[in-house]
Coordinates of C-alpha atoms and ligand atoms in Angstrom, one line a residue:
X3 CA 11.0 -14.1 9.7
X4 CA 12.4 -11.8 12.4
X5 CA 10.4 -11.1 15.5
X6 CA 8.1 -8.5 15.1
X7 CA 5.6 -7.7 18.2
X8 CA 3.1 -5.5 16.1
X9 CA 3.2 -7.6 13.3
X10 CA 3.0 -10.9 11.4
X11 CA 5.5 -11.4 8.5
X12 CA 4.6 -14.9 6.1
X13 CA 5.6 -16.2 3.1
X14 CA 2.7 -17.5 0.7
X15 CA 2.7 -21.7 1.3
X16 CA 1.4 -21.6 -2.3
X17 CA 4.3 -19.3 -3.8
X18 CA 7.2 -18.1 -1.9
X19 CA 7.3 -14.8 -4.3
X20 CA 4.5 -13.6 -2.0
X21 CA 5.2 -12.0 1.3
X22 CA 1.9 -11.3 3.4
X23 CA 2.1 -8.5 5.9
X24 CA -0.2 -8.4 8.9
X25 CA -1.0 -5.6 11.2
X26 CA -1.6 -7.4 14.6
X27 CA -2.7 -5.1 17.3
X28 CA -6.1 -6.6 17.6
X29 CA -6.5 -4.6 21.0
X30 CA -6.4 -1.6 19.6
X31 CA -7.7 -2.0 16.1
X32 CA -4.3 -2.2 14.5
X33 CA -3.9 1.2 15.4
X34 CA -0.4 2.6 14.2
X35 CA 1.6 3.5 16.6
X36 CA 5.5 4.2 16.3
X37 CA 6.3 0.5 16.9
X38 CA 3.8 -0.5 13.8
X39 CA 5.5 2.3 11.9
X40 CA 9.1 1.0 12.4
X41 CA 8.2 -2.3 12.4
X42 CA 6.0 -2.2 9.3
X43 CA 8.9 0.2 7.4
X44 CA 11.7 -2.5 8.3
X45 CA 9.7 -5.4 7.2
X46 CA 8.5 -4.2 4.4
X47 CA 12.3 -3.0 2.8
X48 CA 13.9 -5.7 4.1
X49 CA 11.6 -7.7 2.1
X50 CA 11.7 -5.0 -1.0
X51 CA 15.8 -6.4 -1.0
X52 CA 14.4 -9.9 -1.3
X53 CA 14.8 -10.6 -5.0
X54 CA 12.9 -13.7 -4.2
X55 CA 9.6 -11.4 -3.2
X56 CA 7.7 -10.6 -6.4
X57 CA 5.0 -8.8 -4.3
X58 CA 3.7 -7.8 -0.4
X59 CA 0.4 -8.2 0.5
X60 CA -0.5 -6.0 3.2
X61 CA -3.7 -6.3 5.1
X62 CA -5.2 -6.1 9.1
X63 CA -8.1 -8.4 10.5
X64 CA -11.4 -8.5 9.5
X65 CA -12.9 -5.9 11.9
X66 CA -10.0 -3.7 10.8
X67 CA -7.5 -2.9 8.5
X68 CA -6.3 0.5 10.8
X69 CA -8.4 2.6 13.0
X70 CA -5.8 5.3 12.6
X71 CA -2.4 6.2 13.8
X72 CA -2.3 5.6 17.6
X73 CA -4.3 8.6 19.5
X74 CA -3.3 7.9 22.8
X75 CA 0.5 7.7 21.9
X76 CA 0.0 11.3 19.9
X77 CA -2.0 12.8 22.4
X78 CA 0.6 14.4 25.0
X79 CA 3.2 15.4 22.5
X80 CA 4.0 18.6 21.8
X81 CA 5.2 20.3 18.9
X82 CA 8.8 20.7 19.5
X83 CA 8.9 16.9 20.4
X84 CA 6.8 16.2 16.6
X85 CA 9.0 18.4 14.9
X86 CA 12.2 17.0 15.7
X87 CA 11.1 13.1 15.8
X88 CA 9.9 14.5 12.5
X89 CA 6.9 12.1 13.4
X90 CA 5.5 9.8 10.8
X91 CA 7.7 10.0 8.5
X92 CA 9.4 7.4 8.1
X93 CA 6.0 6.3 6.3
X94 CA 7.1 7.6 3.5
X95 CA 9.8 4.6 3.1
X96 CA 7.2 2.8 2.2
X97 CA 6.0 4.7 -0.7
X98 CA 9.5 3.9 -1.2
X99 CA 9.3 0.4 -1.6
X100 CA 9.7 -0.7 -5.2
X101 CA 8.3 -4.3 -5.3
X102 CA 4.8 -4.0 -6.0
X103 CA 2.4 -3.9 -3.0
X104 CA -1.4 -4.6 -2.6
X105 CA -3.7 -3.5 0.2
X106 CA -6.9 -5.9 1.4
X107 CA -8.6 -3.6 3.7
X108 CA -11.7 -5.2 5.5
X109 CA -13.4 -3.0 8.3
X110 CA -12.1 0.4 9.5
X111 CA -9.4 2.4 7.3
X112 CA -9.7 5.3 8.9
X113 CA -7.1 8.3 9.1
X114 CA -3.4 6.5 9.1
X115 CA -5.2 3.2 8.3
X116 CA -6.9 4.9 4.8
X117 CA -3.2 6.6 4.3
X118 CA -1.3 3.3 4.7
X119 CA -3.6 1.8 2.1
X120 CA -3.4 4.4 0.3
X121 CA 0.6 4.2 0.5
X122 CA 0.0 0.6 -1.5
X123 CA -0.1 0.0 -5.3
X124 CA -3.6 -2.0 -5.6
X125 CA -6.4 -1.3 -3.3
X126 CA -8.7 -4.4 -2.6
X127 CA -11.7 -3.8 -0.2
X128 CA -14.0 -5.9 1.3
X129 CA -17.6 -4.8 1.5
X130 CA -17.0 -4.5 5.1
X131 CA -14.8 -1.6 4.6
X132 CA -14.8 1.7 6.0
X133 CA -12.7 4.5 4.6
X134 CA -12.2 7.9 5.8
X135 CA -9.7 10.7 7.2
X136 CA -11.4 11.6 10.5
X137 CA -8.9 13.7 11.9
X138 CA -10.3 17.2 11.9
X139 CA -12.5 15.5 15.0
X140 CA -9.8 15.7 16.4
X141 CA -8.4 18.6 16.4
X142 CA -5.6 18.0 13.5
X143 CA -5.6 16.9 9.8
X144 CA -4.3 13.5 7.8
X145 CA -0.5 13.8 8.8
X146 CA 0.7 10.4 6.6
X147 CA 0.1 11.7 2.9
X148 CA -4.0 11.4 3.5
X149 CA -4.7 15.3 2.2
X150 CA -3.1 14.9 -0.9
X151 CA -3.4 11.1 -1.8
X152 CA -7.0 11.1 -1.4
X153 CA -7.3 14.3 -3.4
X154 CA -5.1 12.8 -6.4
X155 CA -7.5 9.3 -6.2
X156 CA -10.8 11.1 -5.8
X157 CA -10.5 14.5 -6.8
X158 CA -11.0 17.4 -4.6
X159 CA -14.9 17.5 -4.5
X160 CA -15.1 14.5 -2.1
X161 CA -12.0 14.7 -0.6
X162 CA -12.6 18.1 0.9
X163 CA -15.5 16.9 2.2
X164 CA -14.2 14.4 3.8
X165 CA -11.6 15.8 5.5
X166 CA -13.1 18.7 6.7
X167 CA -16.1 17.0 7.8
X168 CA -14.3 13.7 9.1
X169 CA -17.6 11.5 7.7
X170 CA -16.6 7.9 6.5
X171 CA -17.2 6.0 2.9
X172 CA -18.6 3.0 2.7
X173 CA -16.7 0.5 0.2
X174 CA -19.4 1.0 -2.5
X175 CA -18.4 4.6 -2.7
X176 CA -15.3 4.2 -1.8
X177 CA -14.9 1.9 -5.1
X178 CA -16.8 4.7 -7.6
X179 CA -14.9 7.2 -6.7
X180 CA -11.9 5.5 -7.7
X181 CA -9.8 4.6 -4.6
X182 CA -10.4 1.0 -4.3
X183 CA -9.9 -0.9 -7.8
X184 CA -11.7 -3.3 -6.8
X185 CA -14.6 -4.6 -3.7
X186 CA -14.9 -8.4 -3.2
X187 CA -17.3 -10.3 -0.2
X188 CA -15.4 -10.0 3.3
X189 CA -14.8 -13.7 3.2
X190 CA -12.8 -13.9 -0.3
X191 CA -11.0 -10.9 0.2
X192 CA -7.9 -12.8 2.1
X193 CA -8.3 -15.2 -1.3
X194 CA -9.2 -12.7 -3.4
X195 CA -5.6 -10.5 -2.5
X196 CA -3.5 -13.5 -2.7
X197 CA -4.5 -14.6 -5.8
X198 CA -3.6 -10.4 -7.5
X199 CA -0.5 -10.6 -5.8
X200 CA 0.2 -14.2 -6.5
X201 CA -0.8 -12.9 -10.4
X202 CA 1.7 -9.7 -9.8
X203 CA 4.2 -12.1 -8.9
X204 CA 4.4 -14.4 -11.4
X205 CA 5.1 -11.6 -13.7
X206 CA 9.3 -10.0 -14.2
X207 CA 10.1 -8.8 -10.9
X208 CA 12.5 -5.8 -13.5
X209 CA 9.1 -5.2 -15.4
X210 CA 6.6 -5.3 -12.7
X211 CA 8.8 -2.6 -10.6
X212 CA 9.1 -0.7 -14.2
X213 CA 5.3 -1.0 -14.9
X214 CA 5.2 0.2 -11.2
X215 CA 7.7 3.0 -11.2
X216 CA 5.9 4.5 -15.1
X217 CA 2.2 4.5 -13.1
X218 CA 3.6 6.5 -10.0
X219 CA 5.1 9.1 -12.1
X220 CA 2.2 10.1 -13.5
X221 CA 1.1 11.6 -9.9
X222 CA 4.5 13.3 -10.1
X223 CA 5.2 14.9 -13.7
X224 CA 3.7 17.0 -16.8
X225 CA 2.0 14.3 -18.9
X226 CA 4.9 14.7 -22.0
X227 CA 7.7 13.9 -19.6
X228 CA 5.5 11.0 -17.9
X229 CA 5.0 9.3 -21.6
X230 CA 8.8 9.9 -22.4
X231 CA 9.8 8.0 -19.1
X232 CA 7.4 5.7 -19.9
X233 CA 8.8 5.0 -23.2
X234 CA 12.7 5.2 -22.1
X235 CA 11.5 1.7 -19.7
X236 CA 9.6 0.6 -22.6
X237 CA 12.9 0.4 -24.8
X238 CA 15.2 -0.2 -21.9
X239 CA 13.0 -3.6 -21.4
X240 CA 14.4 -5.1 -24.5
X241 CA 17.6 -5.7 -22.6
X242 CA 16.0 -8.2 -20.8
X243 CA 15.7 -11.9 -21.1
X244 CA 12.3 -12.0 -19.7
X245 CA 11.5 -9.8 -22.6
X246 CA 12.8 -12.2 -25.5
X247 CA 11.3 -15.3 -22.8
X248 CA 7.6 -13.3 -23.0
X249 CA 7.6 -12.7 -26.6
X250 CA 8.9 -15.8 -27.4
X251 CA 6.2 -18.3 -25.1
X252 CA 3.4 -15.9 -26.6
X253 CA 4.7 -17.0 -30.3
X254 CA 5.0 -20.5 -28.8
X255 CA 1.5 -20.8 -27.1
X256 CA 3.0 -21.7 -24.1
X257 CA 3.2 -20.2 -20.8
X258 CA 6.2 -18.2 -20.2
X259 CA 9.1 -18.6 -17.6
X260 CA 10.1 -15.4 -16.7
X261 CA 13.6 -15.2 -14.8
X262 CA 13.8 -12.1 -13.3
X263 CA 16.2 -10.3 -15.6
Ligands
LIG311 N1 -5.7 5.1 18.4 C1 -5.7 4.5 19.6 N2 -6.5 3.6 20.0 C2 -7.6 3.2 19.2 C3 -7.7 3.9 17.9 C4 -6.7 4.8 17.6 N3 -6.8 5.4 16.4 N4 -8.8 3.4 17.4 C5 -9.4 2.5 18.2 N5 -8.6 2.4 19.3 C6 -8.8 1.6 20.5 C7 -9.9 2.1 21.3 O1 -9.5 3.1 22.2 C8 -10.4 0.9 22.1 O2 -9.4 0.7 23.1 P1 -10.0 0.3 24.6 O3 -10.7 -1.0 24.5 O4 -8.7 0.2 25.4 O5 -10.9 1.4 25.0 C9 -10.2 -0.2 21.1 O6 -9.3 0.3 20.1 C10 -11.5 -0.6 20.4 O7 -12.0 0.6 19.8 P2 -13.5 1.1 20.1 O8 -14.0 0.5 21.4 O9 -13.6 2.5 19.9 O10 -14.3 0.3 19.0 P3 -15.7 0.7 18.3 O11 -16.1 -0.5 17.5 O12 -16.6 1.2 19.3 O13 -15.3 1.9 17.3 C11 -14.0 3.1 15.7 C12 -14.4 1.7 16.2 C13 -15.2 3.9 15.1 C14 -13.0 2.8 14.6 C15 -13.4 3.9 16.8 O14 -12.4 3.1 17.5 C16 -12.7 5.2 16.4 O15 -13.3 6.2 16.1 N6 -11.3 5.2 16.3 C17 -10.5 6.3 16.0 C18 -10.6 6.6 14.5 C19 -9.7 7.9 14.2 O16 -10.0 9.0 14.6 N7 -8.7 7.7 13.4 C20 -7.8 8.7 13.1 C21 -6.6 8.7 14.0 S1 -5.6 10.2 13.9 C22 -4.6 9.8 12.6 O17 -4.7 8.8 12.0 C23 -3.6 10.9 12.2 C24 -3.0 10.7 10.9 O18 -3.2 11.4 9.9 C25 -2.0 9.6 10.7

């Protein structure tokens, strides 16, 4: 994998359909600064054109997942300079990304770091994990998507709170209130990830992305227009061979082989 300096870019020894990102700035708890951001964005499409990659796994150490989006790096900008770099946005590439992605957040997830998991398709936390959108403590708001994904995964009650009064969740909440599907020991969690995305990946790569593609539109359409998208895919997957290959190893009792078309 290409040289990154921010971060770590593996293939799964156990199934090469599994690319594992890591955010490696231990000195700084993985805080994301325009280098993560470029480096994370390139790594992460470059693998999305990999039809060999069934699914990226992105996750940070065990003391954190991201304490934010870099403050010293922000802190003497000014706004012509933001507004013309258009700043973090090129973030939004990888909301972008179409192979299926899954988060393992252990430790901090705060601001950038909780918006960058948030940017994934499954949330896994560890019961280490600490979520939040901090910010306003510092005199601006969530600036990655934080304001408006948190609000769509766990409704405007607690999100409010949480960004206007910058106080943290634990992984317990964070889990019943719906933004983490799912909370597993700190030590498994590594494990635990692999094994969804090793799961996600042994599915179509065509029907995974479509199963992908019909969830996401929910956040963006009426719910009539979602369910006739949904069923347009739905038809259009009877083109496939690993639609006939599915239905045909269920009949079979056997495990399928799924090709990728
Ligand atoms: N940016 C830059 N550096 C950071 C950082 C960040 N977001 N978070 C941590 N660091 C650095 C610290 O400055 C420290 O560096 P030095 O050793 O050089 O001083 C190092 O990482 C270790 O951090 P701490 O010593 O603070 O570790 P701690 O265990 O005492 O505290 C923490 C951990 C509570 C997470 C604390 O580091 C913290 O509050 N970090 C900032 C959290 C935050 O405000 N995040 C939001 C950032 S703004 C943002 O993200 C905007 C957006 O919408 C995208």
């Amino acid at each position: 994998t290409a040289p990154y300096e921010t971060i770590l870019v593996e293939r799964d020894p156990e199934n090469e359909r599994v690319a594992v990102l890591t955010l490696n700035r231990p000195e700084a708890l993985n805080a994301l600064n325009l280098t993560v951001m470029d480096e994370v964005v390139a790594a992460a499409e470059a693998l999305d054109r990999d039809p060999g990659v069934g699914c990226l796994m992105i996750t940070g150490s065990e003391r954190a997942f991201a304490a934010g989006a870099d403050i010293k790096e922000m802190r003497p900008r000014g706004y012509p300079e933001m507004y013309l770099t258009d700043w973090f946005t090129a973030w939004d590439r990888l909301g972008q990304v179409r192979t299926p992605t899954v988060a393992a957040v252990s430790g901090y997830a705060l601001g950038g770091g909780c918006e960058l998991a948030m940017l994934c398709d499954i949330l896994l936390a560890a019961d280490t994990a600490v979520f939040g959108q901090p910010e306003i403590k510092l005199g601006v708001i969530p600036g990655i998507g934080g304001s408006q994904r948190l609000t769509r995964a766990i409704g405007k009650a607690k999100a409010m709170e949480l960004c206007l009064t910058g106080r943290t969740m634990d992984a317990g909440e964070a889990e019943r209130a719906g933004l983490v599907s799912r909370i597993v020991p700190a030590g498994e969690l590594r494990a635990e990830a692999l094994a969804v995305a090793r799961t996600v990946a042994g599915m179509s790569k065509p029907v995974a992305m479509m199963a992908k593609e019909a969830v996401n539109r929910a956040f963006e359409t009426s719910l009539a227009e979602g369910v006739r998208f949904e069923r347009r895919l739905f038809h259009a997957l009877f083109a496939t061979a690993d639609q006939k290959e599915g239905m045909a190893a269920f009949t079979e009792k056997r495990p399928p082989e799924f090709t990728h078309h």
